[in-house]
Coordinates of C-alpha atoms in Angstrom, one line a residue:
M1 CA -26.6 1.8 -42.3
S2 CA -25.4 1.1 -45.9
E3 CA -22.6 3.8 -45.6
L4 CA -21.4 2.1 -42.4
S5 CA -21.4 -1.3 -44.1
L6 CA -19.5 0.1 -47.0
S7 CA -17.0 1.7 -44.6
Q8 CA -16.6 -1.6 -42.7
S9 CA -16.2 -3.5 -46.0
S10 CA -13.5 -1.1 -47.2
A11 CA -11.7 -1.4 -43.9
A12 CA -11.9 -5.2 -44.1
R13 CA -10.4 -5.1 -47.7
A14 CA -7.7 -2.8 -46.6
A15 CA -6.8 -5.1 -43.6
L16 CA -6.8 -8.1 -45.9
G17 CA -4.6 -6.3 -48.4
R18 CA -2.1 -5.5 -45.6
K19 CA -2.1 -9.1 -44.5
L20 CA -1.6 -10.4 -48.0
S21 CA 1.2 -7.9 -48.8
L22 CA 3.0 -8.7 -45.5
G23 CA 2.5 -12.5 -46.2
V24 CA 4.0 -12.1 -49.7
F25 CA 7.0 -10.2 -48.3
L26 CA 7.6 -12.7 -45.5
L27 CA 7.4 -15.6 -47.9
A28 CA 9.9 -13.8 -50.3
L29 CA 12.2 -13.0 -47.3
V30 CA 12.3 -16.6 -46.1
A31 CA 12.9 -17.9 -49.7
G32 CA 15.6 -15.3 -50.2
I33 CA 17.4 -16.1 -46.9
A34 CA 17.3 -19.8 -47.8
Y35 CA 18.7 -19.1 -51.3
V36 CA 21.5 -16.9 -49.9
G37 CA 22.4 -19.3 -47.2
S38 CA 22.5 -22.4 -49.4
H39 CA 24.6 -20.8 -52.1
L40 CA 27.0 -19.2 -49.6
A41 CA 27.5 -22.7 -48.1
D42 CA 28.1 -24.2 -51.5
D43 CA 30.8 -21.6 -52.3
L44 CA 32.5 -22.1 -48.9
R45 CA 32.3 -26.0 -48.9
P46 CA 35.5 -26.6 -51.0
V47 CA 37.5 -24.0 -48.9
Q48 CA 39.9 -25.4 -46.4
L49 CA 41.0 -22.8 -43.8
G50 CA 43.2 -23.4 -40.8
S51 CA 40.9 -21.7 -38.2
S52 CA 37.4 -20.4 -37.7
L53 CA 38.6 -16.8 -37.5
P54 CA 38.0 -16.0 -41.2
Y55 CA 34.5 -17.3 -40.9
V56 CA 33.8 -15.1 -37.9
L57 CA 35.2 -12.0 -39.6
L58 CA 33.2 -12.9 -42.7
G59 CA 30.0 -13.1 -40.7
I60 CA 30.6 -9.8 -38.9
A61 CA 31.6 -8.0 -42.0
L62 CA 28.6 -9.3 -44.0
L63 CA 26.2 -8.3 -41.3
I64 CA 27.6 -4.8 -41.2
A65 CA 27.5 -4.5 -45.0
L66 CA 23.9 -5.7 -45.2
G67 CA 23.2 -3.3 -42.3
F68 CA 24.4 -0.5 -44.6
E69 CA 22.0 -1.6 -47.3
F70 CA 19.2 -1.9 -44.6
V71 CA 19.7 1.7 -43.6
N72 CA 20.0 2.6 -47.3
G73 CA 16.4 1.3 -47.6
F74 CA 15.3 3.9 -44.9
H75 CA 16.5 6.7 -47.1
D76 CA 16.6 6.0 -50.8
T77 CA 13.9 3.4 -51.4
A78 CA 11.5 5.4 -49.3
N79 CA 11.7 8.2 -51.8
A80 CA 10.4 5.8 -54.5
V81 CA 7.1 5.2 -52.6
A82 CA 6.6 8.7 -51.4
T83 CA 4.4 9.9 -54.3
V84 CA 2.2 6.8 -54.6
I85 CA 1.5 6.9 -50.8
Y86 CA 0.8 10.6 -50.6
T87 CA -1.5 10.5 -53.7
N88 CA -3.3 7.5 -52.3
S89 CA -2.4 5.5 -55.4
L90 CA -1.3 2.6 -53.3
T91 CA -1.6 1.8 -49.6
P92 CA 1.7 2.1 -47.7
N93 CA 2.1 -1.7 -47.2
L94 CA 1.4 -2.5 -50.8
A95 CA 3.5 0.3 -52.0
V96 CA 6.5 -0.8 -50.0
V97 CA 6.2 -4.5 -51.1
W98 CA 5.7 -3.4 -54.8
S99 CA 8.7 -1.1 -54.6
G100 CA 10.8 -3.8 -52.9
A101 CA 10.0 -6.3 -55.7
W102 CA 11.2 -3.9 -58.4
N103 CA 14.2 -2.9 -56.4
F104 CA 14.9 -6.6 -56.2
I105 CA 14.6 -7.0 -60.0
G106 CA 16.8 -3.9 -60.5
V107 CA 19.5 -5.3 -58.3
L108 CA 19.5 -8.6 -60.1
V109 CA 19.9 -7.2 -63.5
S110 CA 22.6 -4.6 -62.5
S111 CA 25.9 -4.8 -64.2
G112 CA 28.2 -4.0 -61.3
A113 CA 29.8 -1.0 -63.1
V114 CA 28.7 1.4 -60.4
A115 CA 30.0 -0.8 -57.6
F116 CA 33.4 -1.2 -59.1
G117 CA 33.5 2.5 -60.2
I118 CA 33.2 3.5 -56.5
L119 CA 35.9 1.0 -55.5
Q120 CA 38.3 2.6 -58.0
L121 CA 38.4 5.6 -55.6
L122 CA 40.2 3.5 -53.1
P123 CA 44.0 3.3 -52.9
I124 CA 45.2 0.4 -55.1
E125 CA 47.3 -1.1 -52.3
L126 CA 44.2 -1.4 -50.0
I127 CA 42.3 -3.2 -52.7
L128 CA 45.2 -5.6 -53.5
R129 CA 45.7 -6.3 -49.8
V130 CA 42.1 -6.4 -48.7
G131 CA 42.8 -9.6 -46.7
S132 CA 45.3 -7.9 -44.5
E133 CA 44.7 -5.8 -41.3
Q134 CA 44.7 -2.7 -43.5
G135 CA 42.0 -4.2 -45.7
F136 CA 39.7 -5.1 -42.8
A137 CA 40.3 -1.7 -41.2
M138 CA 39.2 -0.1 -44.5
V139 CA 36.0 -2.1 -44.9
F140 CA 34.8 -1.7 -41.3
A141 CA 35.6 2.0 -41.4
L142 CA 33.7 2.6 -44.7
L143 CA 30.6 0.7 -43.6
I144 CA 30.4 1.9 -40.0
A145 CA 30.9 5.6 -40.9
A146 CA 28.2 5.4 -43.6
I147 CA 25.7 3.7 -41.2
I148 CA 26.3 6.3 -38.4
W149 CA 25.6 9.2 -40.7
N150 CA 22.7 7.6 -42.5
L151 CA 21.0 6.7 -39.2
G152 CA 21.5 10.2 -37.8
T153 CA 20.0 12.0 -40.8
W154 CA 17.1 9.4 -41.0
Y155 CA 16.3 10.1 -37.3
F156 CA 15.7 13.8 -38.2
G157 CA 13.7 12.8 -41.3
L158 CA 16.2 14.3 -43.7
P159 CA 16.5 12.6 -47.1
S160 CA 20.3 12.4 -47.0
S161 CA 22.0 10.4 -49.7
S162 CA 23.5 7.0 -49.0
S163 CA 25.6 7.4 -52.2
H164 CA 27.0 10.7 -51.0
T165 CA 27.8 9.2 -47.6
L166 CA 29.6 6.1 -48.9
I167 CA 31.7 8.1 -51.4
G168 CA 32.7 10.5 -48.6
S169 CA 33.7 7.5 -46.5
V170 CA 35.8 6.2 -49.3
L171 CA 37.5 9.5 -49.7
G172 CA 38.1 9.6 -45.9
V173 CA 39.8 6.2 -45.9
G174 CA 42.0 7.1 -48.9
L175 CA 43.1 10.4 -47.4
M176 CA 43.9 8.8 -44.0
N177 CA 45.8 6.0 -45.7
Q178 CA 48.0 8.5 -47.5
W179 CA 48.5 10.7 -44.4
M180 CA 49.4 7.7 -42.2
A181 CA 52.1 6.4 -44.6
V182 CA 53.6 9.4 -46.4
K183 CA 57.1 8.0 -46.4
S184 CA 56.1 4.7 -47.8
G185 CA 54.8 6.2 -51.0
T186 CA 51.3 4.8 -50.6
S187 CA 48.5 6.3 -52.6
G188 CA 45.5 8.3 -51.5
V189 CA 42.4 9.0 -53.6
D190 CA 42.1 8.7 -57.4
W191 CA 41.1 12.3 -57.9
N192 CA 40.2 11.9 -61.6
Q193 CA 37.7 9.2 -60.7
A194 CA 36.5 11.3 -57.7
T195 CA 35.9 14.3 -60.0
N196 CA 33.8 12.3 -62.4
I197 CA 31.7 10.9 -59.5
G198 CA 31.5 14.3 -57.9
K199 CA 30.1 15.8 -61.1
A200 CA 27.4 13.2 -61.2
L201 CA 26.4 13.9 -57.6
L202 CA 26.5 17.6 -58.1
F203 CA 24.6 17.9 -61.3
S204 CA 22.0 15.2 -60.8
P205 CA 19.8 17.2 -58.2
I206 CA 20.1 20.3 -60.5
I207 CA 18.9 18.2 -63.4
G208 CA 16.1 16.8 -61.2
F209 CA 14.9 20.3 -60.2
V210 CA 15.0 21.8 -63.7
L211 CA 13.6 18.9 -65.7
S212 CA 10.8 18.1 -63.2
A213 CA 9.7 21.8 -63.3
L214 CA 9.8 21.8 -67.1
L215 CA 8.0 18.5 -67.4
L216 CA 5.2 19.7 -65.1
L217 CA 4.7 22.9 -67.2
V218 CA 4.7 20.9 -70.4
M219 CA 2.2 18.5 -68.9
K220 CA -0.1 21.4 -67.9
A221 CA 0.0 22.7 -71.5
V222 CA -0.6 19.3 -73.1
V223 CA -2.7 17.3 -70.7
R224 CA -5.6 19.6 -69.7
S225 CA -7.1 17.5 -66.9
P226 CA -7.9 19.5 -63.8
A227 CA -7.8 16.4 -61.6
L228 CA -4.2 15.9 -62.3
Y229 CA -3.1 19.2 -60.7
K230 CA -5.4 19.2 -57.6
E231 CA -4.6 18.1 -54.1
P232 CA -5.6 14.4 -53.6
K233 CA -8.8 13.9 -51.7
K234 CA -8.3 12.4 -48.3
D235 CA -8.2 8.5 -48.4
A236 CA -9.5 8.6 -52.0
P237 CA -7.5 7.0 -54.8
P238 CA -6.9 9.1 -58.0
P239 CA -8.7 8.5 -61.3
F240 CA -7.6 5.2 -62.9
W241 CA -5.3 6.5 -65.6
I242 CA -3.6 8.8 -63.2
R243 CA -3.2 6.0 -60.7
C244 CA -1.6 3.8 -63.4
L245 CA 0.8 6.7 -64.3
L246 CA 1.9 7.1 -60.7
I247 CA 2.4 3.4 -60.1
L248 CA 4.4 3.2 -63.4
T249 CA 6.7 6.0 -62.3
C250 CA 7.1 4.5 -58.8
T251 CA 8.0 1.2 -60.5
G252 CA 10.6 2.9 -62.7
V253 CA 12.2 4.7 -59.8
S254 CA 12.3 1.5 -57.7
F255 CA 13.9 -0.4 -60.6
A256 CA 16.4 2.3 -61.3
H257 CA 17.3 2.6 -57.6
G258 CA 17.9 -1.1 -57.3
S259 CA 20.1 -1.1 -60.4
N260 CA 22.2 1.9 -59.2
D261 CA 22.1 2.3 -55.5
G262 CA 21.9 -1.4 -54.8
Q263 CA 25.4 -1.8 -56.3
K264 CA 27.2 0.2 -53.7
G265 CA 26.9 -2.5 -51.0
M266 CA 27.7 -5.2 -53.5
G267 CA 31.2 -3.9 -54.2
L268 CA 32.0 -3.7 -50.5
I269 CA 30.6 -7.2 -49.9
M270 CA 32.9 -8.5 -52.7
L271 CA 35.9 -6.9 -51.0
I272 CA 34.8 -8.6 -47.8
L273 CA 34.5 -12.0 -49.5
I274 CA 37.8 -11.7 -51.3
G275 CA 39.6 -10.6 -48.1
T276 CA 38.2 -13.4 -45.9
V277 CA 38.0 -16.3 -48.2
P278 CA 40.0 -15.5 -51.4
T279 CA 40.0 -19.2 -52.4
A280 CA 36.3 -19.1 -53.1
F281 CA 35.7 -15.5 -54.3
A282 CA 39.0 -13.9 -55.6
L283 CA 38.3 -15.2 -59.1
N284 CA 35.1 -15.9 -61.0
K285 CA 34.5 -19.7 -60.8
A286 CA 32.1 -19.4 -63.7
V287 CA 35.0 -19.0 -66.2
D288 CA 35.2 -22.6 -67.3
A289 CA 37.7 -24.4 -69.5
G290 CA 36.1 -23.4 -72.8
Q291 CA 36.0 -19.7 -71.8
T292 CA 39.6 -20.0 -70.5
Q293 CA 40.8 -21.0 -74.0
T294 CA 39.3 -17.8 -75.3
F295 CA 40.9 -15.9 -72.5
L296 CA 44.3 -17.3 -73.3
A297 CA 44.0 -16.5 -77.0
I298 CA 43.1 -12.9 -76.1
T299 CA 45.9 -12.7 -73.6
H300 CA 48.5 -13.8 -76.2
T301 CA 47.2 -11.1 -78.6
A302 CA 47.4 -8.5 -75.9
S303 CA 51.0 -9.5 -75.1
D304 CA 52.0 -9.2 -78.8
T305 CA 50.2 -5.8 -78.9
L306 CA 52.1 -4.5 -75.9
G307 CA 55.3 -5.7 -77.4
K308 CA 55.0 -3.1 -80.1
Y309 CA 55.3 -0.3 -77.5
T310 CA 58.2 -1.6 -75.3
A311 CA 60.8 0.2 -77.4
G312 CA 63.3 -2.6 -76.6
A313 CA 63.4 -1.9 -72.9
A314 CA 64.9 -4.5 -70.6
P315 CA 62.6 -6.7 -68.5
S316 CA 61.7 -5.5 -65.0
A317 CA 62.9 -7.3 -61.9
N318 CA 59.5 -6.8 -60.3
P319 CA 56.9 -6.1 -63.0
R320 CA 53.9 -6.1 -60.5
A321 CA 55.5 -3.3 -58.5
E322 CA 56.3 -1.3 -61.6
V323 CA 52.7 -1.5 -62.9
E324 CA 51.3 -0.8 -59.5
K325 CA 53.4 2.3 -59.3
Y326 CA 52.0 3.5 -62.5
V327 CA 48.4 3.0 -61.2
Q328 CA 49.3 4.9 -58.1
T329 CA 51.0 7.9 -59.8
H330 CA 49.5 7.9 -63.3
Q331 CA 53.0 8.6 -64.5
L332 CA 54.1 6.5 -67.5
T333 CA 57.9 5.6 -67.5
P334 CA 59.9 3.7 -70.1
S335 CA 59.6 0.6 -67.8
T336 CA 55.8 0.7 -67.5
V337 CA 54.7 -1.0 -70.8
P338 CA 57.5 -3.7 -70.7
A339 CA 56.4 -4.5 -67.1
L340 CA 52.8 -4.6 -68.2
R341 CA 53.6 -7.1 -70.9
Q342 CA 55.6 -9.2 -68.4
L343 CA 52.6 -9.3 -66.1
T344 CA 50.3 -10.2 -69.0
D345 CA 52.6 -13.1 -69.9
S346 CA 52.7 -14.2 -66.3
I347 CA 48.9 -14.2 -66.0
G348 CA 48.7 -16.3 -69.2
Q349 CA 51.2 -18.8 -67.9
N350 CA 49.5 -19.3 -64.6
V351 CA 46.1 -19.8 -66.2
S352 CA 47.5 -22.1 -68.9
Q353 CA 49.2 -24.3 -66.3
S354 CA 46.0 -24.6 -64.4
G355 CA 43.8 -25.4 -67.4
A356 CA 41.1 -23.0 -66.4
V357 CA 40.6 -19.8 -64.3
S358 CA 38.3 -21.8 -62.0
T359 CA 41.0 -24.4 -61.2
I360 CA 43.9 -22.2 -60.3
P361 CA 45.6 -23.7 -57.2
Q362 CA 44.4 -22.3 -53.8
G363 CA 47.8 -20.9 -52.9
N364 CA 48.1 -18.9 -56.2
I365 CA 44.6 -17.5 -56.5
G366 CA 45.3 -14.3 -54.6
N367 CA 48.4 -13.6 -56.6
V368 CA 46.8 -14.1 -60.0
R369 CA 43.8 -12.1 -59.0
N370 CA 46.0 -9.1 -58.0
D371 CA 48.0 -9.4 -61.2
M372 CA 44.8 -9.3 -63.2
Y373 CA 43.4 -6.3 -61.3
V374 CA 46.5 -4.3 -61.6
V375 CA 46.8 -4.9 -65.3
S376 CA 43.1 -4.0 -65.8
E377 CA 43.6 -0.7 -64.0
A378 CA 46.7 0.1 -65.9
L379 CA 45.0 -0.5 -69.2
R380 CA 42.1 1.7 -68.1
L381 CA 44.5 4.6 -67.3
I382 CA 46.4 4.1 -70.6
D383 CA 43.2 4.3 -72.5
K384 CA 42.1 7.4 -70.6
A385 CA 45.5 9.2 -71.0
K386 CA 46.0 8.1 -74.6
N387 CA 49.6 7.5 -73.6
P388 CA 51.2 5.6 -75.3
A389 CA 49.2 6.5 -78.4
L390 CA 47.8 3.3 -79.7
S391 CA 46.5 2.5 -83.2
A392 CA 42.8 1.6 -83.5
P393 CA 43.4 -2.2 -83.9
D394 CA 45.8 -2.2 -80.9
Q395 CA 43.4 -0.3 -78.8
A396 CA 40.6 -2.7 -79.6
A397 CA 42.9 -5.7 -78.7
L398 CA 43.7 -4.2 -75.3
S399 CA 40.1 -3.2 -74.6
N400 CA 39.1 -6.8 -75.4
Y401 CA 41.7 -8.1 -73.0
K402 CA 40.6 -5.7 -70.2
K403 CA 37.0 -7.0 -70.6
E404 CA 38.3 -10.6 -70.1
L405 CA 40.3 -9.6 -67.0
D406 CA 37.3 -7.8 -65.5
H407 CA 35.0 -10.8 -66.2
S408 CA 37.4 -12.8 -64.1
T409 CA 37.9 -10.4 -61.2
K410 CA 35.0 -7.9 -61.2
F411 CA 32.0 -10.2 -60.8
I412 CA 29.1 -10.4 -58.3
P413 CA 27.5 -13.7 -57.5
T414 CA 23.7 -13.8 -57.7
W415 CA 23.3 -14.7 -54.0
V416 CA 25.1 -11.4 -53.1
K417 CA 22.5 -9.5 -55.2
V418 CA 19.7 -11.3 -53.6
A419 CA 21.1 -10.5 -50.1
V420 CA 21.4 -6.8 -50.9
A421 CA 17.9 -6.7 -52.4
L422 CA 16.4 -8.3 -49.2
A423 CA 18.3 -5.8 -47.0
L424 CA 17.0 -2.9 -49.0
G425 CA 13.5 -4.2 -48.9
L426 CA 13.5 -4.7 -45.1
G427 CA 14.9 -1.3 -44.5
T428 CA 12.2 0.3 -46.6
M429 CA 9.4 -1.6 -44.7
V430 CA 10.8 -0.6 -41.3
G431 CA 11.8 3.1 -41.8
W432 CA 9.9 4.5 -44.8
K433 CA 7.6 6.8 -43.0
R434 CA 9.9 9.6 -41.8
I435 CA 11.3 10.2 -45.3
V436 CA 8.0 9.9 -47.0
V437 CA 6.5 12.5 -44.8
T438 CA 9.3 14.9 -45.6
V439 CA 9.0 14.4 -49.4
G440 CA 5.2 14.5 -49.4
E441 CA 4.4 17.3 -46.9
K442 CA 7.5 19.3 -46.0
I443 CA 9.2 20.4 -49.2
G444 CA 6.3 22.4 -50.7
K445 CA 3.7 24.6 -48.9
T446 CA 0.9 22.6 -50.5
H447 CA 0.2 18.9 -50.7
L448 CA 1.9 17.0 -53.5
T449 CA -0.4 16.7 -56.5
Y450 CA -0.7 13.8 -58.9
G451 CA 1.0 15.8 -61.7
Q452 CA 3.9 16.8 -59.4
G453 CA 4.5 13.3 -58.2
A454 CA 4.5 11.9 -61.7
S455 CA 6.8 14.6 -63.0
A456 CA 9.4 14.2 -60.2
E457 CA 9.4 10.4 -60.4
L458 CA 9.6 10.2 -64.2
V459 CA 12.6 12.5 -64.2
A460 CA 14.2 10.6 -61.4
M461 CA 13.7 7.3 -63.2
V462 CA 15.3 8.5 -66.4
T463 CA 18.2 10.3 -64.6
I464 CA 19.1 7.4 -62.5
G465 CA 18.8 4.9 -65.4
A466 CA 21.1 7.0 -67.5
A467 CA 23.7 7.3 -64.8
D468 CA 23.6 3.5 -64.3
M469 CA 24.4 3.0 -68.0
Y470 CA 27.6 5.1 -67.6
G471 CA 28.5 3.4 -64.3
L472 CA 28.1 6.6 -62.3
P473 CA 26.5 6.6 -58.8
V474 CA 23.8 9.2 -58.3
S475 CA 21.5 9.8 -55.3
T476 CA 17.9 8.8 -55.6
T477 CA 17.2 11.0 -52.6
H478 CA 18.7 14.1 -54.1
V479 CA 17.2 13.6 -57.6
L480 CA 13.7 13.0 -56.4
S481 CA 13.5 15.5 -53.5
S482 CA 15.0 18.2 -55.8
G483 CA 12.4 17.1 -58.5
V484 CA 9.6 17.6 -56.0
A485 CA 11.0 21.0 -55.2
G486 CA 11.2 21.9 -58.9
T487 CA 7.5 21.0 -59.4
M488 CA 6.5 23.1 -56.4
A489 CA 8.4 26.1 -57.8
A490 CA 6.9 25.6 -61.3
N491 CA 3.4 25.3 -59.8
G492 CA 3.8 28.5 -57.8
S493 CA 3.0 26.5 -54.7
G494 CA 6.0 27.8 -52.8
L495 CA 8.7 26.0 -50.9
Q496 CA 9.1 25.4 -47.2
W497 CA 12.4 27.0 -46.8
S498 CA 13.2 25.5 -43.4
T499 CA 13.0 22.0 -45.0
V500 CA 15.0 23.2 -48.1
R501 CA 17.7 24.6 -45.8
S502 CA 17.8 21.4 -43.8
L503 CA 18.1 19.3 -47.0
A504 CA 20.8 21.6 -48.4
L505 CA 22.7 21.5 -45.0
A506 CA 22.6 17.7 -45.0
W507 CA 23.8 17.7 -48.6
I508 CA 26.7 20.1 -47.8
L509 CA 27.7 18.3 -44.5
T510 CA 27.5 14.7 -45.8
L511 CA 30.9 14.7 -47.5
P512 CA 33.0 16.4 -44.8
V513 CA 31.3 14.5 -42.0
S514 CA 31.6 11.1 -43.6
I515 CA 35.2 11.9 -44.6
M516 CA 36.1 12.7 -41.0
L517 CA 34.1 9.8 -39.6
A518 CA 35.6 7.2 -42.0
G519 CA 39.2 8.6 -41.7
S520 CA 39.0 8.6 -37.9
L521 CA 37.6 5.0 -37.8
F522 CA 40.3 3.8 -40.3
W523 CA 43.0 5.3 -38.1
L524 CA 41.4 3.7 -35.0
F525 CA 41.0 0.3 -36.6
R526 CA 44.5 0.3 -38.1
H527 CA 45.8 0.6 -34.5
L528 CA 43.4 -1.9 -33.1
F529 CA 44.1 -4.5 -35.8

């Protein structure tokens, strides 16, 4: 009778915990939606548009972009909770809410470097003309292709990478853009940037496998606690200290995932906002009059610095076109630096006449923003190529100028971060189970142990965090699932090769399939628009 009472009491506490966790999440969801809606309305209030069409396009595009992050929650965030759920460290509902909270925090503190690093893969003319029919075709093709592939792999329970998918979609759009307009000289993919991102995606799962295996072996040698390496007992939580360790690693992975993966949708949302309502979002309204004076002083210094390397060349008739050509081709000509200086002076004049970046007239915002973006990209390429060879003080002056330009153009409002975090959390709550079952049961031949879960998640947390510092996108899915496989191999547990083959197949197919999907959709939308 007492055992039955204890069982009923335990079930009642579990039910209460589920209700509380659901209530907390719903409360956070309502508060988040209210916050996003009010701040979006505030940003749009000063905007005067001639028709309702931009608002309709904005609404549709935002829903699709948040839909991508929702599906991202199926895949990547589910990996963060797999170990705590399968080791009974947390109940599924509590684990999902806890992970969602730390994803939210990770998204909020993210720098945006990963988001804009991915966007650098896109052809420069599509980014500069994001408000045109080409720009809308690009955004819709990217998002819809990524959603289609992510939903397909989720349906079969495969931990496919949302990062991998989105980057493949970006490559597909770039290649199709180049193929459709060969004679116009438009650019395709920035292959140097693509190579850097490709290396991060390629080596991160290898790092996850090797380091997780090594960490488990070290743990076995140092921490001689048999309970750490045994299969969890059914419905029984682990010892307190092990439970704390697993919750800590789940927290770290969730935070790292938010700060890295959460940025991918942010960059696309900013393209959408700039394309539909440039008056409100093309330039950072937070750059006030005081900061603008600093910007102007740095701009003047940059102009003087560039003047040292013009070699007396004549001014260009179209400096923007000249600098844009350099960004497309990466080929420095005698006209490039003089044109870059002209464009720098033009930016300074426009900002000076307006009094502040935040008060540039509506009709001129798009033009100034594009000038700033092109100059920033040109300075990035000059720094990378070391051509022209700059002295250390001159390099510092131009780097400082680039930071100021990026602060004005490459920004992400807080409400965008909140919207992405909510979409990730909702996706995790709805679709976590399929991916969690794969990670917990189908990678190794034995059940995931406490030590294996902690090793895999600790390595994933550190790897993703390091990638975020360097502005490189990596896949939470690939790092964690390969880490689990590494611990299984190190433990002698054996791998379920049917699952490993499926994971490898998804990894191999993601790039070509997403490239073809996005390229085809871009071609279709270009003709429809």
